Amino acid sequence: MSSADFRWKLSPERAWVRMCLEGELDLSTAATFHDAVAELMEDGWTSIVVDLTGVTFMDSSGLRTTFELDTEATRRGVALRLTGATDQVQRLFSMTGLSRRLDMAPHTNGHHRDG
């Protein structure tokens, strides 16, 4: 899959921004995902919700990038929350132990909850 097939849409709210991903998050698109989220942090967003509902496939590159972004967010004091992971993607996070480290809200249907 080319990076042209990987898209996202931003929906800024008052204090947070939602990034809705679409397509495959793999070796060919992970850097694009990383750069987009890093730019949001650079722009001063302190609460970022990444909606994975539209992610149709994720490989180890997507997992690694998500882990790296979480580490960077923690270092910067940014709240990074993942929502809407499909059963397949949720299973990947669980099998690798990342579900215990990442802020995942699978039952919110992508809706941000304060608090």
JSON list of N, CA and C in Angstrom, two decimals, residues 21-22 59 68 79 89 101 103:
[
{"chain": "A", "resi": 21, "resn": "LEU", "atom": "N", "xyz": [-7.92, 8.13, 11.38]},
{"chain": "A", "resi": 21, "resn": "LEU", "atom": "CA", "xyz": [-7.08, 7.47, 10.38]},
{"chain": "A", "resi": 21, "resn": "LEU", "atom": "C", "xyz": [-7.92, 6.60, 9.47]},
{"chain": "A", "resi": 22, "resn": "GLU", "atom": "N", "xyz": [-7.47, 6.49, 8.22]},
{"chain": "A", "resi": 22, "resn": "GLU", "atom": "CA", "xyz": [-8.11, 5.60, 7.25]},
{"chain": "A", "resi": 22, "resn": "GLU", "atom": "C", "xyz": [-7.04, 4.88, 6.45]},
{"chain": "A", "resi": 59, "resn": "ASP", "atom": "N", "xyz": [0.67, -3.38, 10.97]},
{"chain": "A", "resi": 59, "resn": "ASP", "atom": "CA", "xyz": [1.75, -4.33, 11.18]},
{"chain": "A", "resi": 59, "resn": "ASP", "atom": "C", "xyz": [2.66, -3.82, 12.30]},
{"chain": "A", "resi": 68, "resn": "GLU", "atom": "N", "xyz": [6.31, 4.69, 19.96]},
{"chain": "A", "resi": 68, "resn": "GLU", "atom": "CA", "xyz": [7.23, 5.84, 19.94]},
{"chain": "A", "resi": 68, "resn": "GLU", "atom": "C", "xyz": [6.48, 7.15, 20.16]},
{"chain": "A", "resi": 79, "resn": "ALA", "atom": "N", "xyz": [-1.37, 14.32, 26.38]},
{"chain": "A", "resi": 79, "resn": "ALA", "atom": "CA", "xyz": [-2.25, 13.16, 26.52]},
{"chain": "A", "resi": 79, "resn": "ALA", "atom": "C", "xyz": [-2.55, 12.62, 25.13]},
{"chain": "A", "resi": 89, "resn": "VAL", "atom": "N", "xyz": [-6.82, -5.06, 15.47]},
{"chain": "A", "resi": 89, "resn": "VAL", "atom": "CA", "xyz": [-5.81, -4.12, 15.96]},
{"chain": "A", "resi": 89, "resn": "VAL", "atom": "C", "xyz": [-5.72, -4.20, 17.48]},
{"chain": "A", "resi": 101, "resn": "ARG", "atom": "N", "xyz": [0.17, -0.32, 28.32]},
{"chain": "A", "resi": 101, "resn": "ARG", "atom": "CA", "xyz": [0.93, 0.94, 28.39]},
{"chain": "A", "resi": 101, "resn": "ARG", "atom": "C", "xyz": [0.15, 2.11, 27.77]},
{"chain": "A", "resi": 103, "resn": "ASP", "atom": "N", "xyz": [-2.91, 4.56, 26.36]},
{"chain": "A", "resi": 103, "resn": "ASP", "atom": "CA", "xyz": [-4.23, 5.03, 26.79]},
{"chain": "A", "resi": 103, "resn": "ASP", "atom": "C", "xyz": [-5.21, 4.66, 25.69]}
]
